[in-house]
mmCIF file of C-alpha atoms and ligand atoms in Angstrom:
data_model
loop_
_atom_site.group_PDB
_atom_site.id
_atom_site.type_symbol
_atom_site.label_atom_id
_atom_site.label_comp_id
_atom_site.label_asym_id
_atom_site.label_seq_id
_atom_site.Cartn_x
_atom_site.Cartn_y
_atom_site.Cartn_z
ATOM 1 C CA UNK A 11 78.920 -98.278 60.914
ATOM 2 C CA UNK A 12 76.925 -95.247 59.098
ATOM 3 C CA UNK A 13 77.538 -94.022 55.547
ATOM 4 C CA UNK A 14 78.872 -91.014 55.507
ATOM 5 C CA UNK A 15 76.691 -89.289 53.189
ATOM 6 C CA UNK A 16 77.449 -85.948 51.566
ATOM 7 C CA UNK A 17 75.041 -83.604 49.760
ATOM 8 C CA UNK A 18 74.910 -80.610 47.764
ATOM 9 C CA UNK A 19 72.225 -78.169 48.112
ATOM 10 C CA UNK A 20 72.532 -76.291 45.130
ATOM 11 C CA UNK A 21 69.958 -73.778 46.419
ATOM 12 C CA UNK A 22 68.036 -71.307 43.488
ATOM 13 C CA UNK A 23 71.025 -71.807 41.370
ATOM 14 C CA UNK A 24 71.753 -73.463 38.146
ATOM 15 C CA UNK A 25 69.814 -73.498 34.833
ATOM 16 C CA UNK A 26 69.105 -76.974 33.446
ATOM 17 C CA UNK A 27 72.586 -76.486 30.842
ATOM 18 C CA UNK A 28 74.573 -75.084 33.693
ATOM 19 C CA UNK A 29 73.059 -78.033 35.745
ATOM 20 C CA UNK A 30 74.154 -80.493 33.566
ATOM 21 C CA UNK A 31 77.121 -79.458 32.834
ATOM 22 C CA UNK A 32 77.826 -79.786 36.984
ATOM 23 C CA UNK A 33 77.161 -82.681 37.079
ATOM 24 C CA UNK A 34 79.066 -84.055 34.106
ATOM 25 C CA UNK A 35 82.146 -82.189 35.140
ATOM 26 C CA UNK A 36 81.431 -83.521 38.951
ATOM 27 C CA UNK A 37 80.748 -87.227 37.390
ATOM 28 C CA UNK A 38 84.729 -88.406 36.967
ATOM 29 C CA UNK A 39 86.020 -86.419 39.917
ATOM 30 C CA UNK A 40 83.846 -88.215 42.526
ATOM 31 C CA UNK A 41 83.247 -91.014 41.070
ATOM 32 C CA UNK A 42 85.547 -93.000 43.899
ATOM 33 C CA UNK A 43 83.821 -91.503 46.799
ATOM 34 C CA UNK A 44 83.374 -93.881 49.719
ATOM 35 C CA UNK A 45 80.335 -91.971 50.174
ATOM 36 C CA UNK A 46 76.779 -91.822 49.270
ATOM 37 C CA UNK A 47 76.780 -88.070 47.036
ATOM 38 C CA UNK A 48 73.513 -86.324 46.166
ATOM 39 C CA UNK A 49 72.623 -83.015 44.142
ATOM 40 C CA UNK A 50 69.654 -81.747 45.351
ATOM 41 C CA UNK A 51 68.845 -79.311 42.371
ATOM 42 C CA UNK A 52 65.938 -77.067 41.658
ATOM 43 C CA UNK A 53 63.114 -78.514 40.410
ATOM 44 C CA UNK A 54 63.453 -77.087 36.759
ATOM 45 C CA UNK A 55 66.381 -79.147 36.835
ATOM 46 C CA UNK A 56 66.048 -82.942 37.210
ATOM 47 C CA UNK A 57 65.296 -83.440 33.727
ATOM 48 C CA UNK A 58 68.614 -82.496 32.539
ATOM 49 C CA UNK A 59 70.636 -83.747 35.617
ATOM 50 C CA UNK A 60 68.781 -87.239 35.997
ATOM 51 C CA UNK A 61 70.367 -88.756 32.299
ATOM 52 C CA UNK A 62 73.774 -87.494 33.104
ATOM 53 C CA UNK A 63 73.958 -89.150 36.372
ATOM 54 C CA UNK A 64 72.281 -92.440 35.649
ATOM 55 C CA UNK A 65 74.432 -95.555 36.352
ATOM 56 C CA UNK A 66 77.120 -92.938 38.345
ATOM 57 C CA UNK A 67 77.113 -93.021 42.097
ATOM 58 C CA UNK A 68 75.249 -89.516 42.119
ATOM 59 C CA UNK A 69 71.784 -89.394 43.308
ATOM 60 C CA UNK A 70 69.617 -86.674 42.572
ATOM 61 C CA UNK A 71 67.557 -84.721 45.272
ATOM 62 C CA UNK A 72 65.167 -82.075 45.467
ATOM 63 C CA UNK A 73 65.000 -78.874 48.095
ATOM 64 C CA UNK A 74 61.393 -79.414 48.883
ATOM 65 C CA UNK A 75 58.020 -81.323 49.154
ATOM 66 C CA UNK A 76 54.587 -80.642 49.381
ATOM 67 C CA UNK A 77 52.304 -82.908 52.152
ATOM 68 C CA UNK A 78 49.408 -83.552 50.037
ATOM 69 C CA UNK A 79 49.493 -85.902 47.148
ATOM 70 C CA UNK A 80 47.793 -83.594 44.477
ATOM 71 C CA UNK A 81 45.355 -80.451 44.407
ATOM 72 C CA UNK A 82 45.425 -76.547 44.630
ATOM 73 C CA UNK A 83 48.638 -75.869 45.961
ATOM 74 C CA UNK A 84 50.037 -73.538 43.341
ATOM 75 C CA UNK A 85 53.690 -73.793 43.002
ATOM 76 C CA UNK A 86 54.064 -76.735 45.268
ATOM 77 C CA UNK A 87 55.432 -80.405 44.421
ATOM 78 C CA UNK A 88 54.098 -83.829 45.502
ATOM 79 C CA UNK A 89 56.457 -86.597 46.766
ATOM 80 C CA UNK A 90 54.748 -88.810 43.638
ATOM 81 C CA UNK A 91 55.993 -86.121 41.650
ATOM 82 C CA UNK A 92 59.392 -86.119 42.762
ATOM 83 C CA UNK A 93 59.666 -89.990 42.792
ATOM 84 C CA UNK A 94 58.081 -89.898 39.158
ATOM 85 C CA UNK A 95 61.388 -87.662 38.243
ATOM 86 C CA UNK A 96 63.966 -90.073 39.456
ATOM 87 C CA UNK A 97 64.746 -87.958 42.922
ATOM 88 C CA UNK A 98 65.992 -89.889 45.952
ATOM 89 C CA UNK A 99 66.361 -87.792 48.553
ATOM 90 C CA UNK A 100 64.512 -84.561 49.777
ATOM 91 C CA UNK A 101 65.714 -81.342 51.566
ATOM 92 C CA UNK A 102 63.355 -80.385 54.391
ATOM 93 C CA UNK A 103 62.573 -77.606 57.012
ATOM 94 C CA UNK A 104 65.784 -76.150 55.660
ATOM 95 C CA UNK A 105 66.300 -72.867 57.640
ATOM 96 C CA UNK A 106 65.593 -70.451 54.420
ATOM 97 C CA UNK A 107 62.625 -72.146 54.261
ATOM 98 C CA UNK A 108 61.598 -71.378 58.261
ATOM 99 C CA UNK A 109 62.854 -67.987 57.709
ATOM 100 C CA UNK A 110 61.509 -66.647 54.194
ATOM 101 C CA UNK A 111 58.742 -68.660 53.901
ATOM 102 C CA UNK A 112 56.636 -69.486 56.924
ATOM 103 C CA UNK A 113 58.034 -73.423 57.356
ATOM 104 C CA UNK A 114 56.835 -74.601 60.825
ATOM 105 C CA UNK A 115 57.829 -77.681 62.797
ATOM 106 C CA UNK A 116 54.477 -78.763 61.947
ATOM 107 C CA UNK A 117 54.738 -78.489 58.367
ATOM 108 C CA UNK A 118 58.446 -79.869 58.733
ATOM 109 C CA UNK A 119 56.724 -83.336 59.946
ATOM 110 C CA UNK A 120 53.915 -83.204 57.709
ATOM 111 C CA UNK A 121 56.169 -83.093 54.353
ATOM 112 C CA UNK A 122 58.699 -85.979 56.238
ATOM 113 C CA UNK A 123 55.969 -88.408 56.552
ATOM 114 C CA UNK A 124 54.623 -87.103 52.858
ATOM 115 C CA UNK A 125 58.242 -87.853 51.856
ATOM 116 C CA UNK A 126 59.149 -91.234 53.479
ATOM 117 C CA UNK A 127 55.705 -92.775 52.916
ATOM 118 C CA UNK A 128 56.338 -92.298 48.734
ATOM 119 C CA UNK A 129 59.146 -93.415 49.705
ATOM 120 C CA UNK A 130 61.378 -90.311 49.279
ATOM 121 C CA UNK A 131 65.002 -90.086 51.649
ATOM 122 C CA UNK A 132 64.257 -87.251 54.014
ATOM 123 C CA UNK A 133 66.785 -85.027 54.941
ATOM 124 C CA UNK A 134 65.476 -82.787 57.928
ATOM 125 C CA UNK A 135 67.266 -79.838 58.993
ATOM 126 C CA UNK A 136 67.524 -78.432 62.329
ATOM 127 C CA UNK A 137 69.340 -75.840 64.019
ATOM 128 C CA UNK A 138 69.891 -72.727 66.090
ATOM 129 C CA UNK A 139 70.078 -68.681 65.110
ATOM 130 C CA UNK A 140 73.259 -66.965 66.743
ATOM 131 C CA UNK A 141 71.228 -65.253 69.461
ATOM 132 C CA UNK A 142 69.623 -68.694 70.409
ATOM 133 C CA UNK A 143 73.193 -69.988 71.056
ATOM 134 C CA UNK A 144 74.936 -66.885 72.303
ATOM 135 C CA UNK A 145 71.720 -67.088 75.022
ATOM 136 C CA UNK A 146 72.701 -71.085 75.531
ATOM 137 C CA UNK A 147 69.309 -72.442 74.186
ATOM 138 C CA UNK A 148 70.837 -74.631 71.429
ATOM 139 C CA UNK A 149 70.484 -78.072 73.319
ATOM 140 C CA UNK A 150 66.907 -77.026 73.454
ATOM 141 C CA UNK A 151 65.983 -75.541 70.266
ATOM 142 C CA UNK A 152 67.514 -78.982 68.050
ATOM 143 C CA UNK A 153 65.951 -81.257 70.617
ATOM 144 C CA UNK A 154 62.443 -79.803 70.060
ATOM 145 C CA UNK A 155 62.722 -79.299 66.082
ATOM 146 C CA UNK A 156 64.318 -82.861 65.556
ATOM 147 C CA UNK A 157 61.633 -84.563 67.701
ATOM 148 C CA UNK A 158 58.492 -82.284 66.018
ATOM 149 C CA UNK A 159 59.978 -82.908 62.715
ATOM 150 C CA UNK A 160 60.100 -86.861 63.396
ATOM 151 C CA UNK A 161 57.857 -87.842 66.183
ATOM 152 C CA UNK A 162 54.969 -89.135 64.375
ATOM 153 C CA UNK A 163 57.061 -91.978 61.994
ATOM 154 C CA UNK A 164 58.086 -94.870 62.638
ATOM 155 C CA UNK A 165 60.891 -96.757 64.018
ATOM 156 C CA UNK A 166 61.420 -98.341 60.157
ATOM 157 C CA UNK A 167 60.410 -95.097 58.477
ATOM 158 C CA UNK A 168 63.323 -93.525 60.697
ATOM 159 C CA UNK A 169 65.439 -95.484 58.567
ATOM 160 C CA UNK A 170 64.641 -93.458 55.838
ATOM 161 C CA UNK A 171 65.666 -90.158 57.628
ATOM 162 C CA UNK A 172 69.162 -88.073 57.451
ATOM 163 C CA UNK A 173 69.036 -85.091 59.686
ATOM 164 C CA UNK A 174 71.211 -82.488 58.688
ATOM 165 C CA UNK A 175 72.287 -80.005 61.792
ATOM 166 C CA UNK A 176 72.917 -76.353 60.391
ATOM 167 C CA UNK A 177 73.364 -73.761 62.643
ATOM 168 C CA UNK A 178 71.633 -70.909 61.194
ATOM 169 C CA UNK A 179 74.562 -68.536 61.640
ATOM 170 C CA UNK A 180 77.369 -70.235 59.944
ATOM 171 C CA UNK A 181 74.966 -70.733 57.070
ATOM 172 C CA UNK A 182 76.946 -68.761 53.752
ATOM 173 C CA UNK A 183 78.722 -66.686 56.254
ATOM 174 C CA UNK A 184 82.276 -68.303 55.991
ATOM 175 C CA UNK A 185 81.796 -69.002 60.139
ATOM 176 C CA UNK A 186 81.593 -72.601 60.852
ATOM 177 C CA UNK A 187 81.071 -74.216 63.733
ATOM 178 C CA UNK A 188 84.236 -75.497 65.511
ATOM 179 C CA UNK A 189 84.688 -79.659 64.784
ATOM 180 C CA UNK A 190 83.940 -79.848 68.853
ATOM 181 C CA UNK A 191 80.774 -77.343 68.781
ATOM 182 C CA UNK A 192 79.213 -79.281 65.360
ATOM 183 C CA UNK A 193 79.660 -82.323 67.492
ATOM 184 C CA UNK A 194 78.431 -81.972 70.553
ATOM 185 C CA UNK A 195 75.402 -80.553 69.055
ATOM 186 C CA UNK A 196 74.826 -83.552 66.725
ATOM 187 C CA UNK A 197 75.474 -85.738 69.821
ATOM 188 C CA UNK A 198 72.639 -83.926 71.406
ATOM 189 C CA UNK A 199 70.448 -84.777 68.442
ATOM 190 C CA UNK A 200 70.805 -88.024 68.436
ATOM 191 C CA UNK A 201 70.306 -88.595 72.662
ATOM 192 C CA UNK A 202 67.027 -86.736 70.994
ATOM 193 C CA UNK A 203 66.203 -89.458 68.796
ATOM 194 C CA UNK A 204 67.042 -92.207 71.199
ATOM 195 C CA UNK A 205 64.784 -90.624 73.495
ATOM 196 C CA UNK A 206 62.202 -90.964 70.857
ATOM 197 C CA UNK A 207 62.816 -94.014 68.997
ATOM 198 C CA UNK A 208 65.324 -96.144 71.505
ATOM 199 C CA UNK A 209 69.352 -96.766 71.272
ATOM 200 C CA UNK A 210 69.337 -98.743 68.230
ATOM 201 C CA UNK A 211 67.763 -96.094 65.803
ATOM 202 C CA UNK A 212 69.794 -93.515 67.234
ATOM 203 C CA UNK A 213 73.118 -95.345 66.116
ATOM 204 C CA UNK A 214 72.091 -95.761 62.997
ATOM 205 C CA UNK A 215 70.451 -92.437 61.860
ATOM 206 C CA UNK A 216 72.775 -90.357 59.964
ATOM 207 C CA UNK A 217 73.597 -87.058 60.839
ATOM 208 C CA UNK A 218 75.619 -84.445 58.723
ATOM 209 C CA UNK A 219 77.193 -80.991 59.243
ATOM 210 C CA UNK A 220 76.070 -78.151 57.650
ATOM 211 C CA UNK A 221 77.242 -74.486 57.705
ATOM 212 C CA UNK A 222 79.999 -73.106 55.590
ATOM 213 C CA UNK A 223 81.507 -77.247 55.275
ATOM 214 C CA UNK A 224 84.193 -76.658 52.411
ATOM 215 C CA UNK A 225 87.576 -78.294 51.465
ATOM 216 C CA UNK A 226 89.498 -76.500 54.054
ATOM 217 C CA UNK A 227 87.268 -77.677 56.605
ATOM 218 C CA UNK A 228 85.611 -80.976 56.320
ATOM 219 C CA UNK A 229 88.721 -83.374 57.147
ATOM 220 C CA UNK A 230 88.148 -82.181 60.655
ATOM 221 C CA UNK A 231 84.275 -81.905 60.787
ATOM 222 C CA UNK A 232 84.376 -85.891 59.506
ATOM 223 C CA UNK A 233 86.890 -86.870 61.649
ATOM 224 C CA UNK A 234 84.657 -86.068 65.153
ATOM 225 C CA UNK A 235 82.736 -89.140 65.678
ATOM 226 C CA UNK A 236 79.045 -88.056 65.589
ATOM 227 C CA UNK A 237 79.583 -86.445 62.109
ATOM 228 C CA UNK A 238 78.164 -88.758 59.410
ATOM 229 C CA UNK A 239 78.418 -86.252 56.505
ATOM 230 C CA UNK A 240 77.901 -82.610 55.408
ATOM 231 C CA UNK A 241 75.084 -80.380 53.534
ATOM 232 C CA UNK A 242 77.045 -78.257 50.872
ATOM 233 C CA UNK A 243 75.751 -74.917 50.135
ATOM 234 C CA UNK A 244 78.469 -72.764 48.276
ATOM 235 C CA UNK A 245 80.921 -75.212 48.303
ATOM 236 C CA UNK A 246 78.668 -77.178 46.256
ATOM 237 C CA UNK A 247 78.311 -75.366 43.060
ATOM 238 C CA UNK A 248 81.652 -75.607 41.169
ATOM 239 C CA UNK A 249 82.774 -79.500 40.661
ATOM 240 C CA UNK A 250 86.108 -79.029 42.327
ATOM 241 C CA UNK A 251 85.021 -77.514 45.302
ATOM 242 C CA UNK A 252 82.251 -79.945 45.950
ATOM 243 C CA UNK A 253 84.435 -82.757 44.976
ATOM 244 C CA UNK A 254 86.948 -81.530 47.922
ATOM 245 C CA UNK A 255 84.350 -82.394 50.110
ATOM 246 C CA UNK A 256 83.246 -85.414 48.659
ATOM 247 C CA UNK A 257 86.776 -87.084 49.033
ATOM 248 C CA UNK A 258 87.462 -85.961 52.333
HETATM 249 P P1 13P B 302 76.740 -72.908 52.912
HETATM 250 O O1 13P B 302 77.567 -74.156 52.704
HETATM 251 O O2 13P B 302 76.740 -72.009 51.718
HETATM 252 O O3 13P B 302 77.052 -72.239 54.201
HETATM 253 O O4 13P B 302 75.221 -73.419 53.023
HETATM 254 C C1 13P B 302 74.928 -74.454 53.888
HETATM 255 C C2 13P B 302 73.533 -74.856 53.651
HETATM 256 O O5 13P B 302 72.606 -74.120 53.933
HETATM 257 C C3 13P B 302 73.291 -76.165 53.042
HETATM 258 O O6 13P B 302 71.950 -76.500 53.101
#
């Protein structure tokens, strides 16, 4: 059986007060979940979110990692670094960041491996733009991105893996896709992974939703069977919204 695991990815929102304050007001309302929950905050952040969630069931996760361990790579973070500030899990190859700012598949494996080697949670996301689907590529495009993104770990590194399908267009658009389309697709990611790393790793890597995954929605998104849990953009950023999700 996989943990459903659900995660918000506060995006470039929040100060540190307004971060903390999140969380504090999130801490009571999810504190039942039979899920794992994450924040995945900016940066600037962690030092005001990581005292108010220690000893909760909150884990704290960053939007981004760097591949090298150290050096001139102005602006960028290092998976010590991240480690160092109490973060668990990492966002990566999010689809803002292959759109604004030049991520690659390549560069989407290098900063998994950076990640799980320091022994970061990776949580790898794949997934079609609207003309890719509307042109019926979308079996193809999240087979090729989940196996670049992961082909070069290993079977026990996998372990340390969630990949997080969001189709591109249902991304802060209020479209989802339909409990049926989301899983299909997912199924198709994993019959990726199995391909790569056998049946057994495939069954146990968790996959979550993302796309517009609110209140309203996610009862029926968790109830299809390939779903293991949801990335939470907008939904994410007021306590009672993302605590909808949470207790689904
Ligand atoms: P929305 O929930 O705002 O659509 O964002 C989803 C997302 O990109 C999470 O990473």
């Amino acid at each position: 059986m996989r943990k459903p695991i659900i995660a918000g990815n506060w995006k470039m929102n929040k100060t540190p007060e307004e971060a903390a304050q999140l969380v504090k007001d999130l801490i009571p309302l999810v504190k039942d979940a039979k899920c794992d929950v994450v924040v995945c905050t900016p940066a600037v952040n962690f030092a005001a979110v990581k005292p108010v969630i220690e000893g909760t069931n909150i884990k704290l996760g960053a939007q981004n990692v760097h591949f090298k361990a150290s050096g001139a790579y102005t602006g960028e973070l290092s998976a010590d670094m991240l480690k160092a500030s109490g973060v668990e899990y990492v966002i990566i190859g999010h689809s803002e960041r292959r759109q604004y700012f030049g991520e690659t598949d390549k560069t989407v494996n290098l900063r998994t491996v950076a990640a799980v080697k320091a022994g970061l949670k990776a949580i790898v996301c794949v997934g079609e733009m609207k003309d890719e689907r509307e042109a019926g590529y979308t079996d193809m495009i999240v087979t090729y991105q989940t196996q670049m993104a992961l082909h070069t770990l290993t079977a026990e590194e996998l372990e340390n893996v969630v990949v997080a399908y969001e189709p591109v267009w249902a991304i802060g658009t209020g479209l989802t896709a339909t409990d049926e389309q989301a899983n299909e697709t997912i199924g198709v990611i994993r019959k990726a992974i199995a391909a790569k790393f056998g049946e057994e790793a495939a069954a146990k890597i968790r996959i979550q939703y993302g796309g517009s995954m609110k209140g309203s929605n996610v009862k029926g998104l968790m109830a299809q069977p390939e779903i293991d849990g949801g990335l939470i953009g907008g939904a994410s950023l007021k306590a009672e919204d993302f605590a909808q999700v949470v207790n689904f």
